[in-house]
Short mmCIF file of C-alpha atoms and ligand atoms in Angstrom, two decimals:
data_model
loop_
_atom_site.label_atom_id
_atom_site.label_comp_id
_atom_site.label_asym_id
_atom_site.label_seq_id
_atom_site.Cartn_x
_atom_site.Cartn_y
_atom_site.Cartn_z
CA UNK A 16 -38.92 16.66 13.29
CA UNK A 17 -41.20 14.32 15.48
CA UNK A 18 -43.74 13.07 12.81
CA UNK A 19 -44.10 9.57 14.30
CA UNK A 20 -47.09 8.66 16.24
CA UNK A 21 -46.46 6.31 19.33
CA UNK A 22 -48.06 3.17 17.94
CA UNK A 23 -45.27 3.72 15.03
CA UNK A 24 -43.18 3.51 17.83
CA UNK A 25 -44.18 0.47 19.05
CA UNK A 26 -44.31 -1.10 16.08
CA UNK A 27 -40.38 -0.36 15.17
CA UNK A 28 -39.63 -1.00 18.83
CA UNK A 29 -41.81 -4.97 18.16
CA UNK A 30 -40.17 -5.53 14.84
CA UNK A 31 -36.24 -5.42 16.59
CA UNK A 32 -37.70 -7.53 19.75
CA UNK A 33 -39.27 -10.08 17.25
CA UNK A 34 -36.93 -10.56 14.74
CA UNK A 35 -33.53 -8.94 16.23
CA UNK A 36 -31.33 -10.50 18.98
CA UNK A 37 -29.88 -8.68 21.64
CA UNK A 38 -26.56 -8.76 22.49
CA UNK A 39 -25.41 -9.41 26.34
CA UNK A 40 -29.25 -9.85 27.81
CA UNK A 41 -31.67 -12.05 28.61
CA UNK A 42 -33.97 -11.36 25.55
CA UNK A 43 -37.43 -10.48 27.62
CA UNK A 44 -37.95 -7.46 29.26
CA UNK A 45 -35.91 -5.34 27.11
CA UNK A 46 -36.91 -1.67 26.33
CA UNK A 47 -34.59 -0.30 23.85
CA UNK A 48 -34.54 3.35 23.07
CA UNK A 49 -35.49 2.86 19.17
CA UNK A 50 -33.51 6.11 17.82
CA UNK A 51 -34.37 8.05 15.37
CA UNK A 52 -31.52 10.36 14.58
CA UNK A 53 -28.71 11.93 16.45
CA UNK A 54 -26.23 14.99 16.48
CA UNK A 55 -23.40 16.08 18.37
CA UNK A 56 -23.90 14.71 22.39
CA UNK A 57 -27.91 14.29 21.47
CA UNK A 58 -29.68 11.17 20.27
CA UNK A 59 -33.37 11.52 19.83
CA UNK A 60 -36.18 9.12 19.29
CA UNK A 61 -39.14 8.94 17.48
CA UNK A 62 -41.17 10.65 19.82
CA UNK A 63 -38.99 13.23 20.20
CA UNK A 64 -37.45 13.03 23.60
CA UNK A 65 -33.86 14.04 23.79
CA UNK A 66 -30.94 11.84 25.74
CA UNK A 67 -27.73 13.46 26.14
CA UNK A 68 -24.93 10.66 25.52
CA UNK A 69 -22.80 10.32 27.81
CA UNK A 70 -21.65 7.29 26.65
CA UNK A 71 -20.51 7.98 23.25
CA UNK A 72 -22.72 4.92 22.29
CA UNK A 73 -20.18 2.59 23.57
CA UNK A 74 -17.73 4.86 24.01
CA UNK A 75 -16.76 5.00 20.23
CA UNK A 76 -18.73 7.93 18.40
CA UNK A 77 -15.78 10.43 19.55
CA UNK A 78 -16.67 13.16 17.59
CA UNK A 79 -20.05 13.23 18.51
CA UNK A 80 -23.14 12.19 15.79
CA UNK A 81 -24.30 13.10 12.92
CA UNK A 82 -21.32 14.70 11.53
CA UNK A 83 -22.05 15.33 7.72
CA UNK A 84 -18.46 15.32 6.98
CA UNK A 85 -18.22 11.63 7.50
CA UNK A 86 -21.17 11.03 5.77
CA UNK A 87 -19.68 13.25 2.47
CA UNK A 88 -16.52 11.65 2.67
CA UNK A 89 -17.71 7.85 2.72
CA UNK A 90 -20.93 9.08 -0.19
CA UNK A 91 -17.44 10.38 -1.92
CA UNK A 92 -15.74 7.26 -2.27
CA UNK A 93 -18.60 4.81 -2.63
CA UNK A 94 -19.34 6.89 -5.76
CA UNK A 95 -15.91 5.96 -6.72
CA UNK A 96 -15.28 2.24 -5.66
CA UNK A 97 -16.70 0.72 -2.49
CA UNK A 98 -14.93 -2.30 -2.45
CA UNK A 99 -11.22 -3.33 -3.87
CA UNK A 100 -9.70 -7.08 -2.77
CA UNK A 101 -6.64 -5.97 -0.56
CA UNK A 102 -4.38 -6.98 -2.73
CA UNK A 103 -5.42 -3.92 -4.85
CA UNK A 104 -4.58 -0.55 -3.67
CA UNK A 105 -6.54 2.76 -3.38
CA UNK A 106 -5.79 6.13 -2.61
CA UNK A 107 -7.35 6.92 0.49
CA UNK A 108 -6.17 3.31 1.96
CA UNK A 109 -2.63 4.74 1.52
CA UNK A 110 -3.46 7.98 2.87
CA UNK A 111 -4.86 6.98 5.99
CA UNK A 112 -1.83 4.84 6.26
CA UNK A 113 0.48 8.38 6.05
CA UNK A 114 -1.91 10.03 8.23
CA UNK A 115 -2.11 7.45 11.12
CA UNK A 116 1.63 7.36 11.26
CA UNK A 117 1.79 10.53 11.55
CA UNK A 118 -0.66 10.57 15.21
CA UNK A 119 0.83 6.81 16.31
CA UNK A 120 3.91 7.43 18.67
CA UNK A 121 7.16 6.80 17.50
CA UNK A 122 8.00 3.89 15.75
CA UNK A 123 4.62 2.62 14.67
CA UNK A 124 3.93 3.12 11.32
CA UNK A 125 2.49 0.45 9.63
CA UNK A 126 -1.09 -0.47 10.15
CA UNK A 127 -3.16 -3.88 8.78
CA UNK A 128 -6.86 -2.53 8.84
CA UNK A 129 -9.98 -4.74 9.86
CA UNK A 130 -13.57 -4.50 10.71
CA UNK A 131 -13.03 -4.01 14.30
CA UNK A 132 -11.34 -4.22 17.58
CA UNK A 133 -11.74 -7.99 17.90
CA UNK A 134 -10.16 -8.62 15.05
CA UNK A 135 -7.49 -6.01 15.36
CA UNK A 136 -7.06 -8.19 18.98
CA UNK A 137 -6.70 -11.49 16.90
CA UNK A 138 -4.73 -10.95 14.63
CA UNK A 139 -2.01 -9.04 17.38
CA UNK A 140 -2.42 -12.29 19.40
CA UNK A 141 -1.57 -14.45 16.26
CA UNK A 142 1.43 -11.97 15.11
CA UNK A 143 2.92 -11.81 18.55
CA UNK A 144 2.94 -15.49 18.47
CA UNK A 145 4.78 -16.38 15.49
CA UNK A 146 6.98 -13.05 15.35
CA UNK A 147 8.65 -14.27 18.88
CA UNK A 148 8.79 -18.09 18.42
CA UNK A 149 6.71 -17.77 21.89
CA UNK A 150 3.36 -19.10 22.82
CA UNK A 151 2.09 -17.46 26.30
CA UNK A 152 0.17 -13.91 25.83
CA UNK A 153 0.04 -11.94 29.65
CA UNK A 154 -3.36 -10.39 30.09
CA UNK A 155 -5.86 -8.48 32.62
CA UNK A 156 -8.92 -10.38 34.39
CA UNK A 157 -10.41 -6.78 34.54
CA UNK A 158 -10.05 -6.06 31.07
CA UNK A 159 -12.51 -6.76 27.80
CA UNK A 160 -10.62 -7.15 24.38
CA UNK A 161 -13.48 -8.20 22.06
CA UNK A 162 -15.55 -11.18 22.09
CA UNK A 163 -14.25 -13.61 19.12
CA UNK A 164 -12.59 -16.67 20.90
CA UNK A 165 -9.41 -15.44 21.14
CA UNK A 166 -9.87 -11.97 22.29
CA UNK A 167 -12.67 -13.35 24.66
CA UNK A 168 -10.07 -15.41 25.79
CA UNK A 169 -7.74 -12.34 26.49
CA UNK A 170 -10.40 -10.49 28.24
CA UNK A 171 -10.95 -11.50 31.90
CA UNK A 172 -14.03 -10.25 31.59
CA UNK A 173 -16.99 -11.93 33.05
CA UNK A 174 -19.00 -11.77 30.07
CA UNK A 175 -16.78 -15.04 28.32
CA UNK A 176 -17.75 -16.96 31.72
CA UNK A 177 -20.45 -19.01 29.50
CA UNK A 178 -17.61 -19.99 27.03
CA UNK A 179 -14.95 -20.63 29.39
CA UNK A 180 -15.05 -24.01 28.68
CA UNK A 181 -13.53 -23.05 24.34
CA UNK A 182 -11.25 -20.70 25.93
CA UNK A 183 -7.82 -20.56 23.71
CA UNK A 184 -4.48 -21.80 25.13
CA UNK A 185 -1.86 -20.01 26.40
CA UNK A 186 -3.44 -17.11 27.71
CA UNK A 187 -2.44 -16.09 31.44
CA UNK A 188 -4.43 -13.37 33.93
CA UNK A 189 -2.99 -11.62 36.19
CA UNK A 190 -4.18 -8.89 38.65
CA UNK A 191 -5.15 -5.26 38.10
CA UNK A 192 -3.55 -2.34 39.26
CA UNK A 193 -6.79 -1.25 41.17
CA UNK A 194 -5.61 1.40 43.48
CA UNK A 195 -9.42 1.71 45.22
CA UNK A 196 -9.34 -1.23 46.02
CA UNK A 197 -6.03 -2.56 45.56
CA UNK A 198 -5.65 -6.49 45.58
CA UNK A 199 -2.42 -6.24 47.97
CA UNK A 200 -4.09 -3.36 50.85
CA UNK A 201 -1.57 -0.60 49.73
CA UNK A 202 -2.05 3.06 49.08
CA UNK A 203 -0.69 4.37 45.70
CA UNK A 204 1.53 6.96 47.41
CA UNK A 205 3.55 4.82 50.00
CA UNK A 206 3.11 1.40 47.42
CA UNK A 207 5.73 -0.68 46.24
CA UNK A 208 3.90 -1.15 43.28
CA UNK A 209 3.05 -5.04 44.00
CA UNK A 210 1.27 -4.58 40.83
CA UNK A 211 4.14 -5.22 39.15
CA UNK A 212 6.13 -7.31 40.77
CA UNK A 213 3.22 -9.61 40.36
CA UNK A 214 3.55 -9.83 37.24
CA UNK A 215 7.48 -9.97 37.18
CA UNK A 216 6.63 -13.31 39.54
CA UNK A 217 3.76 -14.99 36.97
CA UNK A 218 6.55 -14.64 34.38
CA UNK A 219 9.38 -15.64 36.43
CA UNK A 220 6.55 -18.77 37.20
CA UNK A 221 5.38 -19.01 33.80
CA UNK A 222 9.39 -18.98 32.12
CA UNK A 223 10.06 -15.82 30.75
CA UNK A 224 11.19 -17.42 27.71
CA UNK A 225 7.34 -18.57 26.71
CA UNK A 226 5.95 -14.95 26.70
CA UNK A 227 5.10 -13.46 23.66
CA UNK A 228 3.37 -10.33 24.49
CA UNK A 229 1.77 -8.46 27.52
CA UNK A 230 -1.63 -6.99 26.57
CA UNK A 231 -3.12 -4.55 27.95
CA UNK A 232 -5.29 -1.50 27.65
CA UNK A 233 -3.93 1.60 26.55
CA UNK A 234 -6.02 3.07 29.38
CA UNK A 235 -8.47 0.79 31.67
CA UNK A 236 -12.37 1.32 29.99
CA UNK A 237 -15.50 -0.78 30.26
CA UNK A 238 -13.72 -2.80 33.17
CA UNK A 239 -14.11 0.22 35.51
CA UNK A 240 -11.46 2.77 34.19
CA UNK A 241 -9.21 1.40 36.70
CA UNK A 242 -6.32 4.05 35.86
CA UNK A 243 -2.90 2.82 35.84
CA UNK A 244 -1.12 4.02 38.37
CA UNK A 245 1.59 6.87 36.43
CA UNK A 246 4.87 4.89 36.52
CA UNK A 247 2.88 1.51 36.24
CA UNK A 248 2.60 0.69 32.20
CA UNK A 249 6.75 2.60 32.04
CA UNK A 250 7.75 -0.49 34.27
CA UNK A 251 5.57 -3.23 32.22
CA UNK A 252 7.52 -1.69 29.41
CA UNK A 253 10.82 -2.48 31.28
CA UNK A 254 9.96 -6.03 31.91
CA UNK A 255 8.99 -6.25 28.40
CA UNK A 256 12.40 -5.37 27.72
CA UNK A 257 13.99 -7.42 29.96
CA UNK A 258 12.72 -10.58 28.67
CA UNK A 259 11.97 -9.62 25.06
CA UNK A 260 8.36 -9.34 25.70
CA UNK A 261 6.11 -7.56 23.42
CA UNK A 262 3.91 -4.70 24.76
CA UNK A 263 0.82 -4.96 23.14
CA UNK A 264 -1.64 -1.65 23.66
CA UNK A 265 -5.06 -2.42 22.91
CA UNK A 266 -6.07 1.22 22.32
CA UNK A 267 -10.09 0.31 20.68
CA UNK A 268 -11.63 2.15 23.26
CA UNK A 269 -8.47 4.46 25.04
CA UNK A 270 -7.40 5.76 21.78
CA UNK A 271 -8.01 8.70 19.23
CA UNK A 272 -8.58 11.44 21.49
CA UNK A 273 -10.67 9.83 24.20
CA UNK A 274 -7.84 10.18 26.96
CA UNK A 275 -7.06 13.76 26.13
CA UNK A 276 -4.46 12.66 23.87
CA UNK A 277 -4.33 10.71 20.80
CA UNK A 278 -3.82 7.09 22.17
CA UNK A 279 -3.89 5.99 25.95
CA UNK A 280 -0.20 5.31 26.16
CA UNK A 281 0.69 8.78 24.96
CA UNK A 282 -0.41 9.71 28.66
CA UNK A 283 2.32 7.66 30.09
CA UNK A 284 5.05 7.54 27.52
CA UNK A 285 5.40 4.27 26.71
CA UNK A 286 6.14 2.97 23.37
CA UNK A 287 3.72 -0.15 22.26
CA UNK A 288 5.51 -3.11 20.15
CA UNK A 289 1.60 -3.11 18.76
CA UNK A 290 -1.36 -1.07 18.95
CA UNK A 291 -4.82 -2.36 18.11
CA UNK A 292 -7.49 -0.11 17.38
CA UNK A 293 -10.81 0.49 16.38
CA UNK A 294 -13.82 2.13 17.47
CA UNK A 295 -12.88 5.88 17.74
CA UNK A 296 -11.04 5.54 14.51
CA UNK A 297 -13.96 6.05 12.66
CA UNK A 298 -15.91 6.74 15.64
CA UNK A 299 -18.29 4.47 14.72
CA UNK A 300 -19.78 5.74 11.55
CA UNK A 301 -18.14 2.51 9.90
CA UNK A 302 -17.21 -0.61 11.37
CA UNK A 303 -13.34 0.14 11.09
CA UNK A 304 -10.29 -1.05 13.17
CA UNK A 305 -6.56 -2.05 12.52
CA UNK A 306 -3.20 -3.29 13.96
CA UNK A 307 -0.61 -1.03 13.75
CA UNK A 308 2.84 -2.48 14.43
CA UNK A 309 6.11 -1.48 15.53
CA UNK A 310 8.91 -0.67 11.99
CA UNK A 311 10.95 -3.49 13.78
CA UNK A 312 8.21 -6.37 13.63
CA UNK A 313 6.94 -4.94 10.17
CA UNK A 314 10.56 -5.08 8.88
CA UNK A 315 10.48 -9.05 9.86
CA UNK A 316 7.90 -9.55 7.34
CA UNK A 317 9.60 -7.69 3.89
CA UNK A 318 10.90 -10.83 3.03
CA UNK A 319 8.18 -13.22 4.62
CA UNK A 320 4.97 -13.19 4.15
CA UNK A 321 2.66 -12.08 6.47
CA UNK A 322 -0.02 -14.63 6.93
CA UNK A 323 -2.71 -12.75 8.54
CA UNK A 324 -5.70 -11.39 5.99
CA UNK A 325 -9.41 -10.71 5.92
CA UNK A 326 -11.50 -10.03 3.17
CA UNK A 327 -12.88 -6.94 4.28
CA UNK A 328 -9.22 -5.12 5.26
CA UNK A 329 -8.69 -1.68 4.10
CA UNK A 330 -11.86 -1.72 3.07
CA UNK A 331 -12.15 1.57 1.07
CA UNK A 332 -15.40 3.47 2.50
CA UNK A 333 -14.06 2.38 6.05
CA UNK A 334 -10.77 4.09 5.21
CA UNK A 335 -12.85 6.90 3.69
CA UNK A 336 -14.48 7.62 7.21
CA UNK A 337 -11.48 7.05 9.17
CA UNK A 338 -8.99 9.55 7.32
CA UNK A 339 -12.32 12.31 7.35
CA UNK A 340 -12.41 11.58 11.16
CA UNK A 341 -9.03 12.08 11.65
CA UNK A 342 -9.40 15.37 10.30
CA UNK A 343 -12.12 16.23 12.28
CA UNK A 344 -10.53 15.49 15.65
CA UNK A 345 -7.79 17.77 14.00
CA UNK A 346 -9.66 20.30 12.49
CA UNK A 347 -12.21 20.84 15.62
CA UNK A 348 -9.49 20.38 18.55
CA UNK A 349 -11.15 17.84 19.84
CA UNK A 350 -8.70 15.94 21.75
CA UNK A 351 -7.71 19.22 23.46
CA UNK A 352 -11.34 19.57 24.42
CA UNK A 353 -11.74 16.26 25.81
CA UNK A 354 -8.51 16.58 28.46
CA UNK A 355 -9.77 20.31 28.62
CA UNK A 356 -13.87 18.67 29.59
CA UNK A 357 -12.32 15.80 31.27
CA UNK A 358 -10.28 17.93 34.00
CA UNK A 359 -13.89 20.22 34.50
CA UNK A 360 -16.04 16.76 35.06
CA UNK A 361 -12.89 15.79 37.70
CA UNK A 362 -13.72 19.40 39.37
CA UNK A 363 -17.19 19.04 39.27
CA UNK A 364 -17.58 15.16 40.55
CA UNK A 365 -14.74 16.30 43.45
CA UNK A 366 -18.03 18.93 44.27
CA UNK A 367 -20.55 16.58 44.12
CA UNK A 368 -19.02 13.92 46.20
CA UNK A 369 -20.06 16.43 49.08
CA UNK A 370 -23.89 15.66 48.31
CA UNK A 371 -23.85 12.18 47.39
CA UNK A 372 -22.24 9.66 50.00
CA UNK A 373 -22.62 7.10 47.27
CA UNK A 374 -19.73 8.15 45.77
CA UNK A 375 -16.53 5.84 46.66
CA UNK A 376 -14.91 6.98 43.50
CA UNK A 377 -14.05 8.92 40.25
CA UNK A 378 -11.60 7.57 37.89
CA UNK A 379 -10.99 9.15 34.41
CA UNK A 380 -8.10 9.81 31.74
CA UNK A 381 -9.72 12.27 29.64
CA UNK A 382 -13.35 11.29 28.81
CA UNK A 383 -12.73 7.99 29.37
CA UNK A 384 -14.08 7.55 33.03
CA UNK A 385 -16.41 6.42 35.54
CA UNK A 386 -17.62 7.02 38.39
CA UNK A 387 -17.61 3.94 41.19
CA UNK A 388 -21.32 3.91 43.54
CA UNK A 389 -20.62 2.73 47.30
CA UNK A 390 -23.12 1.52 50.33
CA UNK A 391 -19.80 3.00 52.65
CA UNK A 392 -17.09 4.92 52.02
CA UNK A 393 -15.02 3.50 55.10
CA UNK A 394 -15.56 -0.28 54.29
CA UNK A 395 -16.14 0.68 50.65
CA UNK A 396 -18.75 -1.77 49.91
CA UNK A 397 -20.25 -1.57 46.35
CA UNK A 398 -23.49 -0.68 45.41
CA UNK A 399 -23.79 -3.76 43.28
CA UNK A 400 -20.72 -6.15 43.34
CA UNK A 401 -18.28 -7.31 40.66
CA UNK A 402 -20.60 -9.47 37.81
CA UNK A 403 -23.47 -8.63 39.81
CA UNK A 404 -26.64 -11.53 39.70
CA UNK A 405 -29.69 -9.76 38.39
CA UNK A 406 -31.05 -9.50 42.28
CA UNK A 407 -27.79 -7.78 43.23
CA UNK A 408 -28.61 -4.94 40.99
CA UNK A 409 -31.98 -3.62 42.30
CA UNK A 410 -30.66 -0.33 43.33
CA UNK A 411 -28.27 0.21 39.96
CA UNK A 412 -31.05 -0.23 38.05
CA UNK A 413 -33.08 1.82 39.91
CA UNK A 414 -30.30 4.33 39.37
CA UNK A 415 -29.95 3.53 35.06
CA UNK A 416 -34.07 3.62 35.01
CA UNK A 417 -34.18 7.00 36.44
CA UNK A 418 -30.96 8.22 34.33
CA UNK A 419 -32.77 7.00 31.28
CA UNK A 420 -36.00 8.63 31.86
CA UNK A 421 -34.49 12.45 32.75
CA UNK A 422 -33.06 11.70 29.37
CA UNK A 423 -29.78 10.22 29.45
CA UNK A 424 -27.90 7.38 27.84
CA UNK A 425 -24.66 5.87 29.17
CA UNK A 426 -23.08 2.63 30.42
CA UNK A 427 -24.36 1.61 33.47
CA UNK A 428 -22.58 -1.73 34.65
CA UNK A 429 -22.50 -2.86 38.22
CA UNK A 430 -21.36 0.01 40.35
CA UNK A 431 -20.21 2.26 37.97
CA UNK A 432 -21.38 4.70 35.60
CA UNK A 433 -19.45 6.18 33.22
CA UNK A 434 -18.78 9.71 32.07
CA UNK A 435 -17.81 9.29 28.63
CA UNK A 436 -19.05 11.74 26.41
CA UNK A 437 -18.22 12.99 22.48
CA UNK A 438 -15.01 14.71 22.85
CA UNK A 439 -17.09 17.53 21.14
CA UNK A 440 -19.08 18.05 24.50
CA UNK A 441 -19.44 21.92 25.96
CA UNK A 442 -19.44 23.04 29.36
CA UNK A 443 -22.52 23.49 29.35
CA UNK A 444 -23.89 19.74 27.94
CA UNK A 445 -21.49 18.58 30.79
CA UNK A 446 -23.46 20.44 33.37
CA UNK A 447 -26.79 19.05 31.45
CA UNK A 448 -25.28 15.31 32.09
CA UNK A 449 -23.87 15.64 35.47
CA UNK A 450 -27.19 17.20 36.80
CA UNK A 451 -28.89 14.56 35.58
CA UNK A 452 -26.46 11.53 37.21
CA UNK A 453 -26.29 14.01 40.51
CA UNK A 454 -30.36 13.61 40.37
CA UNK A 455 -29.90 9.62 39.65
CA UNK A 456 -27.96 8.83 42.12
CA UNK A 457 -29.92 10.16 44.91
CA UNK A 458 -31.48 7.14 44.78
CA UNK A 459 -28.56 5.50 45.70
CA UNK A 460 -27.64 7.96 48.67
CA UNK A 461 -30.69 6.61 50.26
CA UNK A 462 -28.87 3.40 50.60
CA UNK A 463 -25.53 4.37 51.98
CA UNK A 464 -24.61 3.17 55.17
CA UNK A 465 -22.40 4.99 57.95
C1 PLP B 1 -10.71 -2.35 25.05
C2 PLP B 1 -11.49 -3.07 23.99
N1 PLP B 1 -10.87 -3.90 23.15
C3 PLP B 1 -11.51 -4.56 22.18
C4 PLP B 1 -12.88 -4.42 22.02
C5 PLP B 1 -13.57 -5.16 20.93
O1 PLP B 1 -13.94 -4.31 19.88
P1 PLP B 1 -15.09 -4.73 18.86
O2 PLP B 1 -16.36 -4.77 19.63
O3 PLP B 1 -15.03 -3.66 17.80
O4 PLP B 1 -14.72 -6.06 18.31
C6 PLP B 1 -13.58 -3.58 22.88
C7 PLP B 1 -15.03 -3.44 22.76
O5 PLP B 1 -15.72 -2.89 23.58
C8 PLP B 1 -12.87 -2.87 23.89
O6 PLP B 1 -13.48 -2.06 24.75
#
C-alpha cells in the first residue's frame, strides 16, 4: 500500500500548510498527520505508519473508517439525484425520517436535517425561542455546542473567548455538575445535589417566566466528560416542568451509540423537548446533522409555518449515509459493543491507576470518556490547568508528542485525554491503545508530586 516516497510527503504535508488554514491553532509549527487512508480503529499515512484512533477523529466516525457500505449507499443515490430543494421530497429523506423515530426516545419523531451540529444548535435555540414566547436559553460554561455565533454563544467554552465581545443575547451559564472537583466541596454520595439547586436559584434570579430552554449535553464530551451525576439531568427535567422550560439535549457528540446506548439521555431516562444531532449520525462520512423535536412542539407548527430552513437540509446523499449508518450500528451491534468496550477500558484504567500516580481521574459513559492527568492526587492539582497558556502545557504535550509517535491519535486537551474509540473497537485494539497512553503518560508520572 505505501507507494509514496517521503518528499511526496512533504510536499502534500506543504501544500495544506501553504494554502489551508487550520482550525483552533496558531498556524506555525503545525505537523499534521497527512492521512492517507483509514479502516476500522486504523488511520494510516503515506508512509505507512499506523495510528490507532482513539479519538474517533473527533469523536464522530462511530463505526469506525472506511466502511464500504457507506460509501455504496451514498455512490447509490448520487447515481440517482444528489441534490433536491427541500421542498421536494425523496425516498430515503423519508426513510431516515421512519428510521430515526424509531431509535429517538419516546415522543420525538420529527427531525429538520442540516449540515451539522452547529446548525442543528441554531436552529433549536431559534425554535425554543419563538415556540415559548420566551427569550433566555440556560446553558453550561463547560460545555461546547458548535462554533456559529449562536451556538458559540451557548458553549462556555473557552475557545469563543476571542469573540466574546459578538456574543448573542440572552444566553445564561451556569455551573457544572463536576463531581472531581465539584464547585460547592461535596462528595456525590452524601451531596445535596447543589448542582441543581443552582440552577433552580439562576432561574428563580433570572424569572422563570423568561426561560425558554435548558441546554445541555446529552452526556458531558470535549469539555472533560464531566458525567452527570445519575439523578442529575431527571431533576433538570423536573424544573423544566415546573416552569415550562424546554429540555434541550444536544446529543452531536453523546448520541448514536457512543454512550452505550443510542442517545446520551437514554442512560438517564429523561425525555428531551429537542434533540440536536449530528456527527455520529453519519459518523462523519457526510457532513450530516438535524433537530429532532418533541410531537407536541412539531404539532404547533401544522398550521404555522415553520420559519427555520437551509438550503442544504435533507440533503439526499447525507440522508443516504445516515440511514446506511444506522443500519450498520444495527446490523454490527455496535452500540452493545461500545457499553460492552467501555465497561473493559473502566476495568482496565481502575488497573492502571496503580502504576501511574498521574491519574486523578476516569470519567466515561460508554466510549465517550477521558481520562483527567494530576501533579497530586490529594490536592488534585492538574497537569495543565483549565484553558491552559501554551507554557502551561509543556508536560501535556510532552505526553500528546509521545502518544503520537508510538502511533496514536486522540484528543489531547489540557489535562485530559480521551478514550473514545469506533464503537467497532476489539479487546484487543483496546489493549493496543491503552498500552500506548499507559507508556505516554509515564512522562507525566515523573511529575507527580506527593
Ligand atoms: C456537543 C457538541 N455540540 C455541537 C457541536 C458542533 O458540531 P459541528 O462541529 O458539527 O457544528 C460539537 C462539535 O464538536 C459538539 O461536541
Amino acid at each position: 500500500m505505501n507507494t509514496t516516497t517521503t518528499s511526496e510527503t512533504k510536499e502534500i504535508v506543504q501544500d495544506n500548510l501553504d494554502y489551508t488554514l487550520f482550525s483552533w491553532s496558531k498556524q506555525k509549527g503545525i505537523t499534521p498527520i497527512a492521512i492517507k487512508y483509514a479502516e476500522g480503529v486504523y488511520l494510516y499515512d503515506y508512509d505507512g505508519k499506523r495510528y490507532i484512533d482513539f479519538s474517533s477523529g473527533l469523536m464522530n466516525v462511530n463505526i469506525g473508517h472506511g466502511n464500504q457500505r457507506v460509501t455504496n449507499a451514498v455512490a447509490e443515490q448520487m447515481k440517482q439525484v444528489s441534490y433536491v430543494t427541500p421542498s421536494c421530497v425523496t425516498k430515503v429523506r423519508g426513510e431516515l425520517g421512519k428510521k430515526l423515530a424509531s431509535v429517538t426516545p419516546e415522543g420525538l419523531n420529527k427531525a429538520l436535517f442540516t449540515v451539522g451540529g452547529a446548525e442543528a444548535i441554531e436552529i433549536a435555540i431559534k425554535l425554543a425561542r419563538v415556540y415559548t414566547g420566551r427569550s433566555k436559553i440556560i446553558a453550561k460554561y463547560r460545555a461546547f455546542h458548535g462554533a456559529s455565533y449562536g451556538a458559540m454563544t451557548a458553549g462556555g467554552d473557552p475557545r469563543k473567548l476571542p469573540h466574546d465581545s459578538q456574543q448573542i443575547p440572552n444566553i445564561i451559564h451556569v455551573e457544572d455538575p463536576y463531581c472531581y472537583r465539584c464547585p460547592w466541596g461535596r462528595e456525590m454520595a452524601s451531596c445535596s445535589r447543589e448542582c441543581v439547586s443552582h440552577i433552580e436559584r439562576v432561574i428563580e434570579f433570572e424569572g422563570p417566566e423568561t426561560i425558554a430552554a435548558i441546554l445541555m449535553e446529552g452526556e458531558s464530551g470535549s469539555s472533560g466528560c464531566i458525567k452527570y451525576p445519575p439523578d442529575y439531568l431527571k431533576k433538570v427535567r423536573a424544573l423544566c416542568d415546573k416552569h415550562g422550560i424546554l429540555l434541550i439535549a444536544d446529543e452531536v457528540m453523546s448520541g448514536f451509540g457512543r454512550t452505550g446506548k443510542w442517545f446520551g439521555v437514554d442512560n438517564y431516562e429523561v425525555l428531551p423537548d429537542m434533540i440536536a444531532t449530528a456527527k455520529g449520525l453519519t459518523s462523519g462520512y457526510i457532513p450530516f446533522g438535524a433537530l429532532i423535536v418533541s410531537d407536541k412542539i412539531a404539532a404547533q407548527y401544522n398550521d404555522k409555518p415553520l420559519m427555520l430552513g437551509l438550503t442544504y437540509s435533507a440533503h439526499a446523499v447525507g440522508c443516504a449515509a445516515a440511514l446506511e449508518v444506522l443500519n450498520i450500528y444495527e446490523d454490527e451491534g455496535m452500540i452493545e459493543n461500545a457499553a460492552t468496550m467501555g465497561k473493559y477500558m473502566e476495568q482496565r484504567i481502575e488497573a492502571m491507576k496503580k502504576k501511574h500516580p498521574s491519574i486523578g481521574d476516569f470519567r466515561n459513559t460508554g466510549l465517550l470518556g477521558c481520562i483527567e492527568l494530576v501533579k497530586n492526587r490529594k490536592t488534585k492539582e492538574p497537569m495543565a490547568p483549565f484553558n491552559a497558556k501554551p507554557d502551561e502545557m509543556a508536560i501535556m504535550n510532552k505526553v500528546a508528542t509521545k502518544i503520537k509517535e508510538l502511533g496514536m491519535y486522540t484528543f489531547v486537551r489540557w489535562n485530559y485525554i480521551f478514550i473514545a474509540p469506533p464503537l467497532c473497537i476489539t479487546q484487543e485494539q483496546a489493549d493496543e491503545g491503552l498500552s500506548i497512553i499507559s507508556e505516554a503518560i509515564k512522562i507525566a508520572d515523573e511529575h507527580v508530586t506527593h
